[in-house]
PDB file of C-alpha atoms in Angstrom:
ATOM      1  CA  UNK A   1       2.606  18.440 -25.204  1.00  0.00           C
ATOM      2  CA  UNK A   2       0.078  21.325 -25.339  1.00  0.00           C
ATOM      3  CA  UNK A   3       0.548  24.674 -25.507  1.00  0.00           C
ATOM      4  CA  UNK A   4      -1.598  27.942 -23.799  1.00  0.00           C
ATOM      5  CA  UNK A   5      -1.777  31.257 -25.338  1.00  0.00           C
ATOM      6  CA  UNK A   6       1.120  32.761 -27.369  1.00  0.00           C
ATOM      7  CA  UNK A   7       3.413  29.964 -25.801  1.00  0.00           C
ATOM      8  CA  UNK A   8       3.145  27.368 -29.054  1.00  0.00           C
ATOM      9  CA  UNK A   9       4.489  30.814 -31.101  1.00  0.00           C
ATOM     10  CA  UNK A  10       7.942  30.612 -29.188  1.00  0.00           C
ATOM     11  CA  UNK A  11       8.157  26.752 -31.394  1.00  0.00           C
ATOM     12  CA  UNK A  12      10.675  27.618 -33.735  1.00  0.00           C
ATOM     13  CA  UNK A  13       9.325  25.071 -35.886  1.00  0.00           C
ATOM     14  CA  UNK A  14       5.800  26.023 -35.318  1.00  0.00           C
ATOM     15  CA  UNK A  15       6.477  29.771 -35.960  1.00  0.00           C
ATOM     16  CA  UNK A  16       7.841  28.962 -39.212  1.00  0.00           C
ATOM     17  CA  UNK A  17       5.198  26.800 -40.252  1.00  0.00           C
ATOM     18  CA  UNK A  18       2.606  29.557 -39.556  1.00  0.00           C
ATOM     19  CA  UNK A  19       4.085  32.103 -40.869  1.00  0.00           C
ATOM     20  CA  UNK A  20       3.824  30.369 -44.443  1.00  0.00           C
ATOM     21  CA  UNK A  21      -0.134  29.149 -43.837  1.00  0.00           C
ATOM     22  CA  UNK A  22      -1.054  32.992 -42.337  1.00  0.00           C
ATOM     23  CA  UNK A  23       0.906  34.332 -45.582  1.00  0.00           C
ATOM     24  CA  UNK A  24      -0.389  32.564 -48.159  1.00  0.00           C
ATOM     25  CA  UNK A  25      -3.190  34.773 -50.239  1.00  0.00           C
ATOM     26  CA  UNK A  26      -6.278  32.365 -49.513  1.00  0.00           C
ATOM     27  CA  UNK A  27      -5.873  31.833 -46.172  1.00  0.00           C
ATOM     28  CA  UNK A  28      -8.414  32.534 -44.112  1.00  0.00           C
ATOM     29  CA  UNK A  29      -6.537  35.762 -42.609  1.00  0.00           C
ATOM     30  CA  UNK A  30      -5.999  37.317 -46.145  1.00  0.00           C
ATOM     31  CA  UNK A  31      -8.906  36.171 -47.895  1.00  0.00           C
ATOM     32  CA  UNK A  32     -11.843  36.896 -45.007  1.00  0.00           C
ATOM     33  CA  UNK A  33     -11.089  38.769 -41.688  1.00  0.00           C
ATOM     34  CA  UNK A  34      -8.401  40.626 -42.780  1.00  0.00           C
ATOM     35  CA  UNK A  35     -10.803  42.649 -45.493  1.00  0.00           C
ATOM     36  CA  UNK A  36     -13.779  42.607 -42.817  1.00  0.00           C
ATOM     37  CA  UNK A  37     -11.940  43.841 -39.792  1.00  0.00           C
ATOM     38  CA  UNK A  38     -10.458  47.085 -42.619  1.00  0.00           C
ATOM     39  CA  UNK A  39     -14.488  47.662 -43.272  1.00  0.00           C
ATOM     40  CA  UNK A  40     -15.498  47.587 -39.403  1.00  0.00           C
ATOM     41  CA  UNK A  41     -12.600  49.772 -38.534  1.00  0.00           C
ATOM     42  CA  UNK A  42     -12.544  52.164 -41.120  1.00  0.00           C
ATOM     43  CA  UNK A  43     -10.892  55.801 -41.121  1.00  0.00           C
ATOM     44  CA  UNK A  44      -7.829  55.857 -38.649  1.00  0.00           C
ATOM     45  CA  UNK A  45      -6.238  58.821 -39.419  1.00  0.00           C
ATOM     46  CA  UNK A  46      -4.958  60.720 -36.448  1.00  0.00           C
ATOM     47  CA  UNK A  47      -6.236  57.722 -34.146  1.00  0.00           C
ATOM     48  CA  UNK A  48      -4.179  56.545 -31.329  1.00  0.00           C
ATOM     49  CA  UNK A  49      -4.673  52.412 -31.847  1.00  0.00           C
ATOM     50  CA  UNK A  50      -3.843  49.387 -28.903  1.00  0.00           C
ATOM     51  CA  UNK A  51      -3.612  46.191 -30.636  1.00  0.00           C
ATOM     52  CA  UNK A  52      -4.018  43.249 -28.354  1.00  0.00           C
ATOM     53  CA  UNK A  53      -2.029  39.801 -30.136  1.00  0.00           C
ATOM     54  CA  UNK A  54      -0.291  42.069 -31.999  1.00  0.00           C
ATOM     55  CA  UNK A  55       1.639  38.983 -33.873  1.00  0.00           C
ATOM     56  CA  UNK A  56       4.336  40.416 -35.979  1.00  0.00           C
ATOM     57  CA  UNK A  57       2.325  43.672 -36.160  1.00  0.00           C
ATOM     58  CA  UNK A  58       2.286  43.720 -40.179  1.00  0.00           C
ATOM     59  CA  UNK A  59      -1.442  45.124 -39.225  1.00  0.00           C
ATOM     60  CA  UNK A  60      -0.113  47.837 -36.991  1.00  0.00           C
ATOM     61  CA  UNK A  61       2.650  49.199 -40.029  1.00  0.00           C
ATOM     62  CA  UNK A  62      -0.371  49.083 -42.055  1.00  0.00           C
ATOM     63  CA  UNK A  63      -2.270  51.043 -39.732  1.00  0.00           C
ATOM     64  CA  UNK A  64       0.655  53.347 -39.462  1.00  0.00           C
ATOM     65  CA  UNK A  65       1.047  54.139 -42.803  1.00  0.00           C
ATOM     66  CA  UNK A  66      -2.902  54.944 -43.246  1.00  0.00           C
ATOM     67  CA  UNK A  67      -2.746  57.553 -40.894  1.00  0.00           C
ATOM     68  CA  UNK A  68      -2.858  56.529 -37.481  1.00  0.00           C
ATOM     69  CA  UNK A  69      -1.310  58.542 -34.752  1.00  0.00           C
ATOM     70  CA  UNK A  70       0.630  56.154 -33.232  1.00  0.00           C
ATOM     71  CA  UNK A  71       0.208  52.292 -32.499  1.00  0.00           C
ATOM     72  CA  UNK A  72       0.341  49.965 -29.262  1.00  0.00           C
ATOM     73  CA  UNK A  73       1.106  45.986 -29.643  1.00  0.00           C
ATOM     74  CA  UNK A  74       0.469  43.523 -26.589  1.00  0.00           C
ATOM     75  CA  UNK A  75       2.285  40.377 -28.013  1.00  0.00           C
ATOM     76  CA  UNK A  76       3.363  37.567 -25.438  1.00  0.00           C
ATOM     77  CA  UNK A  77       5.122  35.172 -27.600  1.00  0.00           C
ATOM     78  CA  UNK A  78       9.333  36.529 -27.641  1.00  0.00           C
ATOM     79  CA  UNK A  79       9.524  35.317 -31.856  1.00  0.00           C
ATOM     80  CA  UNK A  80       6.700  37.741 -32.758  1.00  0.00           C
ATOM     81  CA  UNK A  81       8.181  40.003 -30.247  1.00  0.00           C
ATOM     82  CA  UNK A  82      11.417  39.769 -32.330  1.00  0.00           C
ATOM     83  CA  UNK A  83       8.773  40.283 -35.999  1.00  0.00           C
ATOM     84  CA  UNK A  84       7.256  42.890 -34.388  1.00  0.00           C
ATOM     85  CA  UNK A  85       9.308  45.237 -33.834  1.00  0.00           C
ATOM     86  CA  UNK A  86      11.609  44.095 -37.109  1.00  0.00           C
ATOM     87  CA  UNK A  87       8.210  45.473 -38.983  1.00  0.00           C
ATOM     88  CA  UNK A  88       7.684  48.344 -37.184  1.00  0.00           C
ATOM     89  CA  UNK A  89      11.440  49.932 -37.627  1.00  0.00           C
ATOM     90  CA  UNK A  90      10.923  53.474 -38.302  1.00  0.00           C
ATOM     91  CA  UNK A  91       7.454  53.836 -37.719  1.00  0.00           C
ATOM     92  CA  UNK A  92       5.512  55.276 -34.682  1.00  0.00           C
ATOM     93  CA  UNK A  93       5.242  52.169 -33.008  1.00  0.00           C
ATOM     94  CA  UNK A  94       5.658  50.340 -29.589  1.00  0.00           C
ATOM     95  CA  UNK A  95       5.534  46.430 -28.918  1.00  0.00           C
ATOM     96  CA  UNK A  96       5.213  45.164 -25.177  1.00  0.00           C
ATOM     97  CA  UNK A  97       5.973  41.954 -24.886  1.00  0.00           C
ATOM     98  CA  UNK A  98       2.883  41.134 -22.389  1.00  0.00           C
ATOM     99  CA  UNK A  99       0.533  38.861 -22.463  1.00  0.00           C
ATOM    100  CA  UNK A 100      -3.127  40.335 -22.988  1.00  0.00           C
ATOM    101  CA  UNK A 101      -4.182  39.675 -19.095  1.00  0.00           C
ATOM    102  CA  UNK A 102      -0.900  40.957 -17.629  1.00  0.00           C
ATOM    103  CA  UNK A 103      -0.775  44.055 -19.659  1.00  0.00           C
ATOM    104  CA  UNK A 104      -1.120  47.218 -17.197  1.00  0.00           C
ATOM    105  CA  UNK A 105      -4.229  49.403 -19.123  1.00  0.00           C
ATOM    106  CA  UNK A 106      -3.840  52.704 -18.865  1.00  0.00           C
ATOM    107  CA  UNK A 107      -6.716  54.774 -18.362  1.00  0.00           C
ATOM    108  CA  UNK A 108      -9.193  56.150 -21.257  1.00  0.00           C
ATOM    109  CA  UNK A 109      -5.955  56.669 -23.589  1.00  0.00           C
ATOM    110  CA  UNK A 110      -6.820  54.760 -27.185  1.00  0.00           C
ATOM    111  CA  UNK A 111      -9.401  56.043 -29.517  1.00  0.00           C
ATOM    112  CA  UNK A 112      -9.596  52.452 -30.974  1.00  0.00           C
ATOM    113  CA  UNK A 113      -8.846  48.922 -29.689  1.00  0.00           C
ATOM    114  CA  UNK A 114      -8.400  46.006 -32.303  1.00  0.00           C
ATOM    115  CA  UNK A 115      -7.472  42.350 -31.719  1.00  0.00           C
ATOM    116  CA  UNK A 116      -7.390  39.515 -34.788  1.00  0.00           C
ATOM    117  CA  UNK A 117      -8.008  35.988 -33.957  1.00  0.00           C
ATOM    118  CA  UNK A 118      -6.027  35.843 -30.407  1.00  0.00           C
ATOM    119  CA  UNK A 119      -9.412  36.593 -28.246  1.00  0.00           C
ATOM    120  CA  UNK A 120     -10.055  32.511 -28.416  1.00  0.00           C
ATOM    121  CA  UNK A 121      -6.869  32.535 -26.451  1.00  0.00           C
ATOM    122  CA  UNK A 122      -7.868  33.983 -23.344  1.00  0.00           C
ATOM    123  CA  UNK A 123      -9.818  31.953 -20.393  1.00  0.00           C
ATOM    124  CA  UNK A 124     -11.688  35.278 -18.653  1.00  0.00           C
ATOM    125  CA  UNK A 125     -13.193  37.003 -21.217  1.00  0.00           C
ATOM    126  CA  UNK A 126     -15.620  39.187 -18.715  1.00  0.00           C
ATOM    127  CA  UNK A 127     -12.381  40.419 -16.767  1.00  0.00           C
ATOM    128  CA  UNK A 128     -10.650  40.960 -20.365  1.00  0.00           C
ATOM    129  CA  UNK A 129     -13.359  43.120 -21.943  1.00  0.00           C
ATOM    130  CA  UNK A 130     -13.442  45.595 -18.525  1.00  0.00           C
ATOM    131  CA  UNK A 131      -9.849  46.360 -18.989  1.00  0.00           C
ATOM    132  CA  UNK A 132     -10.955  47.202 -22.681  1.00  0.00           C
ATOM    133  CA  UNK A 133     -13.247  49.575 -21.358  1.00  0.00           C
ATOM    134  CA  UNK A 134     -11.378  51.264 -19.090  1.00  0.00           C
ATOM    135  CA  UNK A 135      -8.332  51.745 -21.551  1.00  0.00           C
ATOM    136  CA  UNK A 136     -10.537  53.958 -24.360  1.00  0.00           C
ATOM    137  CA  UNK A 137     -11.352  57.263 -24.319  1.00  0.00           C
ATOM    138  CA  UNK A 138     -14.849  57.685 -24.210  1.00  0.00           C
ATOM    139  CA  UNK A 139     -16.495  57.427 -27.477  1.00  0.00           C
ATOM    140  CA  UNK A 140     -13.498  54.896 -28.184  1.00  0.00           C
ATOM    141  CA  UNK A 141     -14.176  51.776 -30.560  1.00  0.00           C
ATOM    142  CA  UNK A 142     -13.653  48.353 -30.217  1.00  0.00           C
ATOM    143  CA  UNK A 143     -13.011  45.856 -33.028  1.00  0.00           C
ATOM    144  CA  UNK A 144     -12.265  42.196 -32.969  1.00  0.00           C
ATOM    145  CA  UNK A 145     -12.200  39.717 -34.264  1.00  0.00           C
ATOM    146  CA  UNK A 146     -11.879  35.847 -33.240  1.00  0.00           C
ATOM    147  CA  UNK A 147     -12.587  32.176 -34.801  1.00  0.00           C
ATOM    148  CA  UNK A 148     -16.256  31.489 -34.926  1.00  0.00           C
ATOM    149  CA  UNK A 149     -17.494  29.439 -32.321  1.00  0.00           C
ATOM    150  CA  UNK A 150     -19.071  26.901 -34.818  1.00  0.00           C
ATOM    151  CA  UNK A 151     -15.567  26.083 -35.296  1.00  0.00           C
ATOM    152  CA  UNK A 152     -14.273  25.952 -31.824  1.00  0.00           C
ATOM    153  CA  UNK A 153     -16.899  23.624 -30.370  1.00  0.00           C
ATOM    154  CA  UNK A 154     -15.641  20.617 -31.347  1.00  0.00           C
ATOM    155  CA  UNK A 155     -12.582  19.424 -33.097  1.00  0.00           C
ATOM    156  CA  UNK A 156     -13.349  16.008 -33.424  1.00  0.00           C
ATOM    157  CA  UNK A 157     -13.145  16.214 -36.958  1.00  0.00           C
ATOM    158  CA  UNK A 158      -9.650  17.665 -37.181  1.00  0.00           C
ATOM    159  CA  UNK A 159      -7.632  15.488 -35.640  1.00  0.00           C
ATOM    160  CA  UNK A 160      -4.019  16.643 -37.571  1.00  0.00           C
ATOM    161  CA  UNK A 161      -3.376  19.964 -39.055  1.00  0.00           C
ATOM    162  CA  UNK A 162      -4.516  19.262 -42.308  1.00  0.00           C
ATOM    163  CA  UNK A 163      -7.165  20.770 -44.303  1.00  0.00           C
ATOM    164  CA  UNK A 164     -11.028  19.904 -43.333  1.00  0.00           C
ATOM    165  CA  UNK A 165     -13.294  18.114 -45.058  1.00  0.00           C
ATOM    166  CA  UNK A 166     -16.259  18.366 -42.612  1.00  0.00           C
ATOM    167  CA  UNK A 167     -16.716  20.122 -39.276  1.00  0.00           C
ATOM    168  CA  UNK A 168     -18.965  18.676 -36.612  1.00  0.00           C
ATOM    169  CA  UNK A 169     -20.636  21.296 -34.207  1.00  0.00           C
ATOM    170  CA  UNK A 170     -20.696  19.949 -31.298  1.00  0.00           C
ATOM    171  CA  UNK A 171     -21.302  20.379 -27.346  1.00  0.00           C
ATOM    172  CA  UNK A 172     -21.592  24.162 -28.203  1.00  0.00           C
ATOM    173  CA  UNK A 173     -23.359  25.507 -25.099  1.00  0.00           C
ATOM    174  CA  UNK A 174     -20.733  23.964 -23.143  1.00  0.00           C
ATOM    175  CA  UNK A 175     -18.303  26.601 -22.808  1.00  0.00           C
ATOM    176  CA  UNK A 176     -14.099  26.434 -21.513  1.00  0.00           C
ATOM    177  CA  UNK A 177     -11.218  24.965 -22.961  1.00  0.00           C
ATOM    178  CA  UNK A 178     -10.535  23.091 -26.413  1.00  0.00           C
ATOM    179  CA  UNK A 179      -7.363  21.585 -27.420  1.00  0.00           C
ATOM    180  CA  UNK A 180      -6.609  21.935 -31.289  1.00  0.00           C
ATOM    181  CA  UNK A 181      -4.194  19.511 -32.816  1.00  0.00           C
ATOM    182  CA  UNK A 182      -3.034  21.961 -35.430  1.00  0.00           C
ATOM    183  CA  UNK A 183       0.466  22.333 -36.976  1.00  0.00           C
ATOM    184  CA  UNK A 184       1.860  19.448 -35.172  1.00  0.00           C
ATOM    185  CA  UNK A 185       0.875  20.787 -31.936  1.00  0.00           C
ATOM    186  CA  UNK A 186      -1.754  20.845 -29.432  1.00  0.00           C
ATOM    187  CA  UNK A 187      -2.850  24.181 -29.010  1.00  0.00           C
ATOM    188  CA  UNK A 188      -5.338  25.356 -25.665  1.00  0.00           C
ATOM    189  CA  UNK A 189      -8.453  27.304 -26.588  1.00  0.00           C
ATOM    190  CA  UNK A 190     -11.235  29.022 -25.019  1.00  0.00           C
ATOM    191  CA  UNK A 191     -14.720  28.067 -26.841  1.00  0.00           C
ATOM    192  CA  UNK A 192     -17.798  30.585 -25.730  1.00  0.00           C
ATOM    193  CA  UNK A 193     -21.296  30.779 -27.359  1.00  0.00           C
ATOM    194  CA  UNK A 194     -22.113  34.286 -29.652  1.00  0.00           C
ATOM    195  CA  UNK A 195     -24.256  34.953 -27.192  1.00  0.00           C
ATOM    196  CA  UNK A 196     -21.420  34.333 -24.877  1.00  0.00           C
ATOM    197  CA  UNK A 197     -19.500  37.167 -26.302  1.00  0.00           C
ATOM    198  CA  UNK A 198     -22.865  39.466 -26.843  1.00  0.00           C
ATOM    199  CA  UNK A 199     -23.654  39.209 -23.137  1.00  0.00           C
ATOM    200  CA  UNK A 200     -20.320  40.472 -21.614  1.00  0.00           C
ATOM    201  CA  UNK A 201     -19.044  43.219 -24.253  1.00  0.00           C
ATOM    202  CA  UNK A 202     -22.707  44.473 -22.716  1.00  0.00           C
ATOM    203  CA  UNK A 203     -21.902  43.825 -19.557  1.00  0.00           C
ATOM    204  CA  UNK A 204     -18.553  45.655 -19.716  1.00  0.00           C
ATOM    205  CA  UNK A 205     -20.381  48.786 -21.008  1.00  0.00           C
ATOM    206  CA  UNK A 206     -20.214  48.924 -24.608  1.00  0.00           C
ATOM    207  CA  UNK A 207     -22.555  48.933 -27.397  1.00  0.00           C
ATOM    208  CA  UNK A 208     -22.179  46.881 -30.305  1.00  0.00           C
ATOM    209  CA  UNK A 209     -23.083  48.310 -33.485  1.00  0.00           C
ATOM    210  CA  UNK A 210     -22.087  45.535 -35.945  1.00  0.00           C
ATOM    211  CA  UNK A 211     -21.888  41.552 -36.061  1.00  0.00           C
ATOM    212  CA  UNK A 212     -20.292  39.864 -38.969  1.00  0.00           C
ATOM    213  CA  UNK A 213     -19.620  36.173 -39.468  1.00  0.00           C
ATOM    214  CA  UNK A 214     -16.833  36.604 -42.478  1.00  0.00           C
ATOM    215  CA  UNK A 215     -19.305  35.941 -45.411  1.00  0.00           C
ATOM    216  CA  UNK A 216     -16.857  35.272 -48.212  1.00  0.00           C
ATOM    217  CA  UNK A 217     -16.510  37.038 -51.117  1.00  0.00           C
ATOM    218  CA  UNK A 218     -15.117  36.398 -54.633  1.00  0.00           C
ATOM    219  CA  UNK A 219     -12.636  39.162 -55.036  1.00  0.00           C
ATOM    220  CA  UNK A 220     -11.089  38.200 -52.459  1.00  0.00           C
ATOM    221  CA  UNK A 221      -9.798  34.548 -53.452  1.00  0.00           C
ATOM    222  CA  UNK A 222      -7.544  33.379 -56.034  1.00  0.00           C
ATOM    223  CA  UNK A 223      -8.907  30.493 -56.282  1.00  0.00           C
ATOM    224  CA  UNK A 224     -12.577  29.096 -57.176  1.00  0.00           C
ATOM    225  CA  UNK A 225     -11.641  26.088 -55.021  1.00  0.00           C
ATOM    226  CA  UNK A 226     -11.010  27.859 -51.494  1.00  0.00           C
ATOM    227  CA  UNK A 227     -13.695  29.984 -52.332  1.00  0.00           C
ATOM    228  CA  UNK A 228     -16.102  27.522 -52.677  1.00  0.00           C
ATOM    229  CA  UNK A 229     -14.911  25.913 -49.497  1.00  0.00           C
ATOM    230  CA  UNK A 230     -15.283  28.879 -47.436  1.00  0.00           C
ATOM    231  CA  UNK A 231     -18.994  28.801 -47.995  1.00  0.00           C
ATOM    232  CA  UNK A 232     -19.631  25.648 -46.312  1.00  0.00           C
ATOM    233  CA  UNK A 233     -19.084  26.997 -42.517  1.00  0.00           C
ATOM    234  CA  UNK A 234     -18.269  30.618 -40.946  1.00  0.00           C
ATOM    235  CA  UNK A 235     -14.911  30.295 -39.829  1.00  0.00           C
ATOM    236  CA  UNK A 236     -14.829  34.149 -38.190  1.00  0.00           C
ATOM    237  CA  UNK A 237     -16.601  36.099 -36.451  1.00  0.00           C
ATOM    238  CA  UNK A 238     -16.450  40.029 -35.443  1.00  0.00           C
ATOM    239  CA  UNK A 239     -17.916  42.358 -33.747  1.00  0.00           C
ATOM    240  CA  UNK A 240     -17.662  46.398 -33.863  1.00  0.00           C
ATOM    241  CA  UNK A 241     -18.071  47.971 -30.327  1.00  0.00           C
ATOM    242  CA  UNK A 242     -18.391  51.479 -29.099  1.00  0.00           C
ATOM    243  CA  UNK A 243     -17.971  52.762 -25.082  1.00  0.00           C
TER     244      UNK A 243
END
């Protein structure tokens, strides 16, 4: 069975499972986007923040208690629903349990709009990126940040969830969906080109200031192993966007 967007998160066995790999301190998460997408976004103090994929919104407390005004989650799976709002408990926060294309925007009302690794997820990336636009104030940024398309072009060398040895790019310029084995499930993904995701943030009317393909760096791995590892292939990529 295969699963489409947030639905594999509503696996109570998959959920679980996750939960330990996105936790653990070298994971990819932790140990590369998670210190990238804090340098693209920078201050957010007094910033009113939409968070598309919002998980279990451990980002959005974090966000919270840096500063930010107030914080927005878009989550469609009900389990991170459930986190979500368990992490957010006293803070200025709000979870909608939407999926990122039935979410109703509302006009020019975020000064920044974030998303981590859930933009892979989503099969109309053009419509997607209009409804960004339309949803920030003018001026408003937009950082994201999804799984390098190097990675998502072929899976023919990951055919279980375990670690990879080798990663063969393949049938890149051929864009649509992917299926993943990964966890013990097959999850549905949306490969596109960089230049893919260049073309229509431009053509939704932003202007993108920064590109970043996770370089690792030592500080932020415990161990010289992963590290090491995480040199071989980029395994993020994210891009800072203004409107």
């Amino acid at each position: 069975m295969e699963f489409k967007g947030s639905s594999v998160y509503d696996q109570s066995d998959f959920f679980s499972n996750y939960m330990k790999r996105r936790n653990r301190q070298d994971s990819p998460n932790n140990a590369i986007e998670g210190p990238l997408m804090y340098e693209l976004i920078g201050s957010i103090q007094n910033k009113s923040i939409l968070d598309l994929g919002c998980g279990d919104a451990s980002f959005g407390k974090e966000l919270i208690l840096q500063g930010a005004k107030n914080y927005t989650g878009v989550e469609g799976s009900k389990q991170m629903v459930e986190a979500a709002r368990s992490n957010l408990l006293e803070q200025n926060g709000t979870i909608y349990n939407e999926t990122m294309e039935s979410y109703d925007y509302p006009k020019e009302t975020f000064d920044l709009l974030t998303s981590r690794f859930a933009f892979h997820y989503v099969s109309d990336i053009n419509h997607l990126f209009q409804h960004v636009n339309k949803t920030l104030k003018e001026d408003g940024r937009f950082v994201f940040s999804i799984q390098h398309p190097l990675t998502t072009s072929s899976f023919a060398s990951k055919q279980t969830g375990d670690k990879r040895g080798n990663w063969i790019v393949d049938d890149y310029f051929h864009d649509g969906e992917r299926r993943e084995p990964w966890i013990d499930k097959v999850v549905v993904k949306y490969h596109r080109t960089i230049e893919q995701y260049f073309s229509a943030l431009r053509q939704a009317g932003f202007t993108i200031l920064d590109l970043r393909e996770g370089t690792p760096k030592r500080e932020h791995f415990s161990s010289e192993e992963e590290f090491v590892r995480r040199q071989r292939i980029p395994v993020v990529l994210a891009f800072s966007c203004v409107k």
